[in-house]
C-alpha positions as YAML, in Angstrom:
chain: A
units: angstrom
residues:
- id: 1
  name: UNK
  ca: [0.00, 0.00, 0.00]
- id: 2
  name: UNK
  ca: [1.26, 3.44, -0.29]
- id: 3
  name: UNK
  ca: [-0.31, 6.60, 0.70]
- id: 4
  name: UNK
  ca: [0.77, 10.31, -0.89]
- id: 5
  name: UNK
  ca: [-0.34, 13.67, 1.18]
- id: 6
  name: UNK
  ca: [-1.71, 15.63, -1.72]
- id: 7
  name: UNK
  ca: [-1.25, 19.40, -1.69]
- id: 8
  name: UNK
  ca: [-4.78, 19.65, -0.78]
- id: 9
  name: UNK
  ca: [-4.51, 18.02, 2.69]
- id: 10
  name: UNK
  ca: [-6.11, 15.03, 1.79]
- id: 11
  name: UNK
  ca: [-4.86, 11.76, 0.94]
- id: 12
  name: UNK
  ca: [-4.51, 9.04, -2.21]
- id: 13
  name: UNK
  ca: [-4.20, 5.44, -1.77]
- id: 14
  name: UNK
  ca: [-3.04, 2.87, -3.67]
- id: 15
  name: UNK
  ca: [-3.42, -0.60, -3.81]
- id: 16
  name: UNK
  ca: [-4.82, -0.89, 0.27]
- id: 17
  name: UNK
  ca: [-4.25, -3.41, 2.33]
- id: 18
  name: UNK
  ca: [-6.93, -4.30, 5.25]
- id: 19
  name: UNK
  ca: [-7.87, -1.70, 6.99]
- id: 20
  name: UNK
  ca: [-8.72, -1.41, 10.89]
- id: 21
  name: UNK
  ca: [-9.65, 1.83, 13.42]
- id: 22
  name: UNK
  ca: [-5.72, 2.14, 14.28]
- id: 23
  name: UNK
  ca: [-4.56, 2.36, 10.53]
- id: 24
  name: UNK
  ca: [-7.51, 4.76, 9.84]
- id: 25
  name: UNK
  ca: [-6.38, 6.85, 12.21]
- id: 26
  name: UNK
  ca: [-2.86, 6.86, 11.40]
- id: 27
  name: UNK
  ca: [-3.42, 7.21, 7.66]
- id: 28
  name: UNK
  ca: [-6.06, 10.28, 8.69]
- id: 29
  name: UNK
  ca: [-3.59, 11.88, 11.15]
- id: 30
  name: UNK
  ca: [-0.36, 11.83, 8.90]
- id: 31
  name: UNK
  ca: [-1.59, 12.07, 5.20]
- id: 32
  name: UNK
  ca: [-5.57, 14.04, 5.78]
- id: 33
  name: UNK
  ca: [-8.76, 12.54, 5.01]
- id: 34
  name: UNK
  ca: [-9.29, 9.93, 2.19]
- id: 35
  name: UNK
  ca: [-9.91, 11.06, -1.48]
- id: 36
  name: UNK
  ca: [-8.94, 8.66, -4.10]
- id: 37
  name: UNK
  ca: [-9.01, 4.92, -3.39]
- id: 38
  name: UNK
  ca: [-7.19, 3.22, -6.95]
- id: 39
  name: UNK
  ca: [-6.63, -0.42, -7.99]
- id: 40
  name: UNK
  ca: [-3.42, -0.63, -9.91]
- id: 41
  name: UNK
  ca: [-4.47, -4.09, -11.97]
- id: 42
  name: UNK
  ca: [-7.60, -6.71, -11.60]
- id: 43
  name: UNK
  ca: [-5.81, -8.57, -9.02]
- id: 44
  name: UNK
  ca: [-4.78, -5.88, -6.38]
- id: 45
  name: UNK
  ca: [-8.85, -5.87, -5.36]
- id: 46
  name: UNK
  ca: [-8.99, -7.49, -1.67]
- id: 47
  name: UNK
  ca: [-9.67, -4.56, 0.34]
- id: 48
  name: UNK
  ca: [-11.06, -2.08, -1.91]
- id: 49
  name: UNK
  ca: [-14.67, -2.75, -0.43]
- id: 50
  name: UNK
  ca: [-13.53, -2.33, 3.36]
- id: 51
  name: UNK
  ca: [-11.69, 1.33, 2.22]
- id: 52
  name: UNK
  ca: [-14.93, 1.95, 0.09]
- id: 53
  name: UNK
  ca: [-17.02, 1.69, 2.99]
- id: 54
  name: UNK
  ca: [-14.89, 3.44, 5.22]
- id: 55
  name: UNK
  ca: [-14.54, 6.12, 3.11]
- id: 56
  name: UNK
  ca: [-18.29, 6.53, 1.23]
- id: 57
  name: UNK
  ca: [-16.93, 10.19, 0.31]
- id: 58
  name: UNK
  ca: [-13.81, 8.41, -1.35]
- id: 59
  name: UNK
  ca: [-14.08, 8.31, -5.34]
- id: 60
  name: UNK
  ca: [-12.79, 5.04, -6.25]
- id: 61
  name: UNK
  ca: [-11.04, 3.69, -9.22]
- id: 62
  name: UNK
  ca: [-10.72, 0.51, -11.20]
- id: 63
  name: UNK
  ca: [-8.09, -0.26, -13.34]
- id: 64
  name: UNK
  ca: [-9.47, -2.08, -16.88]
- id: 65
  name: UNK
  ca: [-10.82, -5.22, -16.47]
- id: 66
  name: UNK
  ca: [-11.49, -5.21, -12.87]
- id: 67
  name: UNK
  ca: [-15.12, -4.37, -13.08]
- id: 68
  name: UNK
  ca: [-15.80, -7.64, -15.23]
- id: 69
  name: UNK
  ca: [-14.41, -10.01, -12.44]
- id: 70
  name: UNK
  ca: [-16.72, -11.90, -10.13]
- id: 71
  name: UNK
  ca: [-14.70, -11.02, -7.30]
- id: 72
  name: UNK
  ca: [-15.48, -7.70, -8.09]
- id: 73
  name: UNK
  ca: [-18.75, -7.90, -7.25]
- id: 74
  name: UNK
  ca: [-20.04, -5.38, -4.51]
- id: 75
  name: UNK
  ca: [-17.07, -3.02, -4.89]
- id: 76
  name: UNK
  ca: [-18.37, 0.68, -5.28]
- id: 77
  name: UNK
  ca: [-16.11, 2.20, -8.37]
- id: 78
  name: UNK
  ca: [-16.72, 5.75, -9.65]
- id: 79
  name: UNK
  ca: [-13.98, 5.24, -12.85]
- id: 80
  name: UNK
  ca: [-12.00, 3.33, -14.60]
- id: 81
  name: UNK
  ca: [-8.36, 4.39, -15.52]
- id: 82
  name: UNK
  ca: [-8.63, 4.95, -19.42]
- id: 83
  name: UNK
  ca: [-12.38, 5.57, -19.63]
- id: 84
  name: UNK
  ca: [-13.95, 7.44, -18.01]
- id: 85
  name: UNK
  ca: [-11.70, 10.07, -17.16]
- id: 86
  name: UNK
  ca: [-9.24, 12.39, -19.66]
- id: 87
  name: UNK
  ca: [-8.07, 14.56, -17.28]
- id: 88
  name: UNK
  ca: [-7.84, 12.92, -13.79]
- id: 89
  name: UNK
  ca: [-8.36, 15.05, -11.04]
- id: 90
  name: UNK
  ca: [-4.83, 14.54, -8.64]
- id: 91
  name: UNK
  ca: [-2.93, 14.63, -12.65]
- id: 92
  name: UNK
  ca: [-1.23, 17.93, -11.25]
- id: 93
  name: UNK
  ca: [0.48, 15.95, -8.96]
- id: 94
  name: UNK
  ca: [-0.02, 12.17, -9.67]
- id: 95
  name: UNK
  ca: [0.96, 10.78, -13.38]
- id: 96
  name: UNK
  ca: [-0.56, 8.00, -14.58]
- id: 97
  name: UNK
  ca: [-0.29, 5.36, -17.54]
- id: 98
  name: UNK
  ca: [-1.72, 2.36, -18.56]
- id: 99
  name: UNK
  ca: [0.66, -0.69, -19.88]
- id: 100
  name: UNK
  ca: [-1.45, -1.83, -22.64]
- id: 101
  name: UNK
  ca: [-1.06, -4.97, -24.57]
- id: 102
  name: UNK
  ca: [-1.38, -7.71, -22.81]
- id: 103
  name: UNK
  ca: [-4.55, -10.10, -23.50]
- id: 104
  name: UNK
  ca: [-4.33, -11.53, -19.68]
- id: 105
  name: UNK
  ca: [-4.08, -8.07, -17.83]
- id: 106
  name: UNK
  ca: [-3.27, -4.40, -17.93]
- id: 107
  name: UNK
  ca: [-1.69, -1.94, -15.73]
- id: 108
  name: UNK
  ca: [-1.95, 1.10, -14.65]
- id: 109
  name: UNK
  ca: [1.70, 2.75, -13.27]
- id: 110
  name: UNK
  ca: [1.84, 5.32, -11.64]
- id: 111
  name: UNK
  ca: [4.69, 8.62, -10.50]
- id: 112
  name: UNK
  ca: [4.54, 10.78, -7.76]
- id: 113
  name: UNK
  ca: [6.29, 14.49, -9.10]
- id: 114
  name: UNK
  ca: [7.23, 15.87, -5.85]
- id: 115
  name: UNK
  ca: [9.00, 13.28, -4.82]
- id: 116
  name: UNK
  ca: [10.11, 11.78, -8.43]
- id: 117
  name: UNK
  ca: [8.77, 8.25, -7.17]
- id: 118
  name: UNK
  ca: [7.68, 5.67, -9.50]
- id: 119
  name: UNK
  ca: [4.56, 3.01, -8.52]
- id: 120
  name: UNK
  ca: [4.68, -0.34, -9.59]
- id: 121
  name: UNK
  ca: [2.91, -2.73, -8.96]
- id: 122
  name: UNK
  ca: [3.24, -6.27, -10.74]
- id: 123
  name: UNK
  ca: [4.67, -5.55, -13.66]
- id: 124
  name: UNK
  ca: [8.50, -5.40, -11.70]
- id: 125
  name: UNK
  ca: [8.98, -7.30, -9.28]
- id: 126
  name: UNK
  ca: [12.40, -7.43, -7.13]
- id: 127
  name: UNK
  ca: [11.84, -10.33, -3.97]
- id: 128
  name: UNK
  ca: [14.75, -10.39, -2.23]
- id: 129
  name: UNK
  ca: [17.20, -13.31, -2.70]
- id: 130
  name: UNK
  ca: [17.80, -14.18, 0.80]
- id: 131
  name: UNK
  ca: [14.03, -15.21, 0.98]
- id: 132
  name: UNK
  ca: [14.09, -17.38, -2.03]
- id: 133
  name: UNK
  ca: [15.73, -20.93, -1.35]
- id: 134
  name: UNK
  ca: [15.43, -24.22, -2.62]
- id: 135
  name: UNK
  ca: [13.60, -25.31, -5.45]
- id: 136
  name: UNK
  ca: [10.85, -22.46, -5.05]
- id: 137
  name: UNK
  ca: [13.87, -19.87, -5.05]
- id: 138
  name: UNK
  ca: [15.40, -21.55, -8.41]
- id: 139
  name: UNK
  ca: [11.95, -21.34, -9.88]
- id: 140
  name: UNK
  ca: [11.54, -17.96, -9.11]
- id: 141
  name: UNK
  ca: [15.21, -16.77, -10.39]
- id: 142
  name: UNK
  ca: [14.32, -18.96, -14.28]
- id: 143
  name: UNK
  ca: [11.28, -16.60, -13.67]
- id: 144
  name: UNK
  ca: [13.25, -13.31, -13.55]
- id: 145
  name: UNK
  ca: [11.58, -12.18, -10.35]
- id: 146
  name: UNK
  ca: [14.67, -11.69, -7.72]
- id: 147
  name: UNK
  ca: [17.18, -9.85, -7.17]
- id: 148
  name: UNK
  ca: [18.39, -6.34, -8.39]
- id: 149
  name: UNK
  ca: [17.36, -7.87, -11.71]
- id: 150
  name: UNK
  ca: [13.53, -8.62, -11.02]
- id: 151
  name: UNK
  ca: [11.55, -8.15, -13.73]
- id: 152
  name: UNK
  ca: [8.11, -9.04, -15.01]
- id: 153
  name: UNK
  ca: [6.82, -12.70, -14.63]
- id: 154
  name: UNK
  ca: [7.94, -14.53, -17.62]
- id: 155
  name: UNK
  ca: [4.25, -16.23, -18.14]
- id: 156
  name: UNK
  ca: [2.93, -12.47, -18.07]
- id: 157
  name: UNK
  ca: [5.17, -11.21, -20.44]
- id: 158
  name: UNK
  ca: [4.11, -14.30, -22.61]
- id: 159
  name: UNK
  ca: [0.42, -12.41, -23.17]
- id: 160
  name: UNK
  ca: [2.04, -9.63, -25.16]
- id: 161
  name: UNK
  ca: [2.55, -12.15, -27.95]
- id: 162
  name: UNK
  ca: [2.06, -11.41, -30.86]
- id: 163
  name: UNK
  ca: [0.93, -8.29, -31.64]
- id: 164
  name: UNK
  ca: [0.54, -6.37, -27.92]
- id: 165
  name: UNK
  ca: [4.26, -5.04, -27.59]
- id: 166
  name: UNK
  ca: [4.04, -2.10, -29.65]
- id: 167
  name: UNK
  ca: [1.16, -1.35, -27.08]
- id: 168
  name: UNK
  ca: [3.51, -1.86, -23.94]
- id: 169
  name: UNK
  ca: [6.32, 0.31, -25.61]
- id: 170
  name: UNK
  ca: [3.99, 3.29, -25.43]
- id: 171
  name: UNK
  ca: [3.57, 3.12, -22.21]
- id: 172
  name: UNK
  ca: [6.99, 2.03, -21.10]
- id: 173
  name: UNK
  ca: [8.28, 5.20, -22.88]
- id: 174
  name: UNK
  ca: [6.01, 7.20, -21.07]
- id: 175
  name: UNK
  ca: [7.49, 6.03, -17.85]
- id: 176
  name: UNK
  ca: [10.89, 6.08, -18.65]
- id: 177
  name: UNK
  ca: [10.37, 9.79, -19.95]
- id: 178
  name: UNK
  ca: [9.24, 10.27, -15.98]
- id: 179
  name: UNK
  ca: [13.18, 9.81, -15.07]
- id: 180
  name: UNK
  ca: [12.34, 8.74, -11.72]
- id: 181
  name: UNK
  ca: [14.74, 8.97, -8.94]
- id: 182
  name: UNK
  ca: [12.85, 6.49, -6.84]
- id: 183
  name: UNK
  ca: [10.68, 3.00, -7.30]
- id: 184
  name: UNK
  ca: [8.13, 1.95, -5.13]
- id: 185
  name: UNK
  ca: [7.14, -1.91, -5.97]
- id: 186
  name: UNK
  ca: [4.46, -4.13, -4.68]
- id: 187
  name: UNK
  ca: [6.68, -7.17, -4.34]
- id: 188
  name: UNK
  ca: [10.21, -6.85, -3.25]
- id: 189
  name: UNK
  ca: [12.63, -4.00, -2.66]
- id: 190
  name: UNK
  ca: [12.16, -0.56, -3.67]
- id: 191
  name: UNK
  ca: [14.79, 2.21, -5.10]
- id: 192
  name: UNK
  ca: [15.94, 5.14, -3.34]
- id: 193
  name: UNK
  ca: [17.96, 6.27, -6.27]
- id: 194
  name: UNK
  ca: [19.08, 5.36, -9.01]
- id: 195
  name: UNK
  ca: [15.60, 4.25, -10.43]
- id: 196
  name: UNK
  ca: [15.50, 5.69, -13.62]
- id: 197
  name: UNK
  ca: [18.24, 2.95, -14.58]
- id: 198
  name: UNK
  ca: [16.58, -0.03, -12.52]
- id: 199
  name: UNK
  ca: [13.26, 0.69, -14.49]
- id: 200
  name: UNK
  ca: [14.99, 0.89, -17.69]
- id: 201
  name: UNK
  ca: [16.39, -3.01, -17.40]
- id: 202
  name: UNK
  ca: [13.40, -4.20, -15.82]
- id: 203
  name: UNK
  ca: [11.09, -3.69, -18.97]
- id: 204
  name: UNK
  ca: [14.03, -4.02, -21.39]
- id: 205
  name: UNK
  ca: [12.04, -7.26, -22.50]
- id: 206
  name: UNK
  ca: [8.81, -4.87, -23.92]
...
């Protein structure tokens, strides 16, 4: 999960985890009241209900395909990233773009300005090597998922084929162009510097 303090006191969260009255509070305390509630891809969907009711006032967003999915069902979404909205309301500060392509799942990435952070959820992934061992930890290395040199699962990348990388370039570009100085991921280790590089070999494979 991450949460960014917008410049109008309230706050944007991404990708929640479960909430409870003491996270609430701390999330309300250090970062305002809750605004925007966003999914990052159809998968990152667990706790978007418990935030929605929480937060009735939030405006929630789904990232394409979510809405179609059973498990879906009951979640409260005011847009979708890519249709319903041209210009999103926390752009000023929040950039946004959609890795297109892929006939299993796309994704919407995100970059904080301020701060020069990247968001990203699945479509890098960095688990640290120290946790992998065995045969799940050989598995996961043929899979390109640990280590400084985490990338993208290699059955995901697999749904760009044929014709869906020219889609995922256009969005890659667009985050590369973002020059980011840090990279927050879902799964594994983030960046503190550097990240502009790290993001570049990640999704060298698009």
């Amino acid at each position: 999960m991450v949460i960014i303090r917008l410049n109008s006191g309230c706050s944007w969260v991404w990708s929640p985890v479960q909430i409870n009255d003491a996270l609430a509070a701390e999330v309300e305390a250090k970062a305002g009241p809750v605004k925007y509630i966003v999914s990052p891809n159809k998968i990152h969907h667990i706790f978007l209900k418990q935030w929605s009711e929480k937060y009735p006032d939030a405006k929630v967003y789904a990232p394409p395909g979510l809405e179609e999915r059973k498990e879906a069902d009951g979640i409260r979404f005011d847009a979708t990233f890519g249709q319903d909205e041209t210009d999103l309301p926390f752009h000023d500060e929040i950039d946004s773009v959609i890795i297109q392509g892929s006939y299993a799942m796309e994704e919407v990435e995100f970059f904080h300005k301020a701060s020069k952070t990247a968001i990203i959820c699945d479509i890098i992934q960095r688990h640290p090597e120290e946790e992998w061992s065995g045969l799940k930890g050989m598995l996961m290395r043929l899979n390109g998922l640990v280590g400084d040199k985490g990338s993208c699962p290699r059955e995901w990348r697999f749904t760009f084929w044929p014709f869906g990388k020219e889609k995922a370039r256009k969005g890659r570009d667009i985050i590369l162009s973002w020059r980011a100085e840090k990279l927050i991921v879902a799964h594994g280790t983030c960046v503190e510097e550097g990240a502009a590089a790290v993001i570049e070999r990640a999704l060298s494979w698009i």
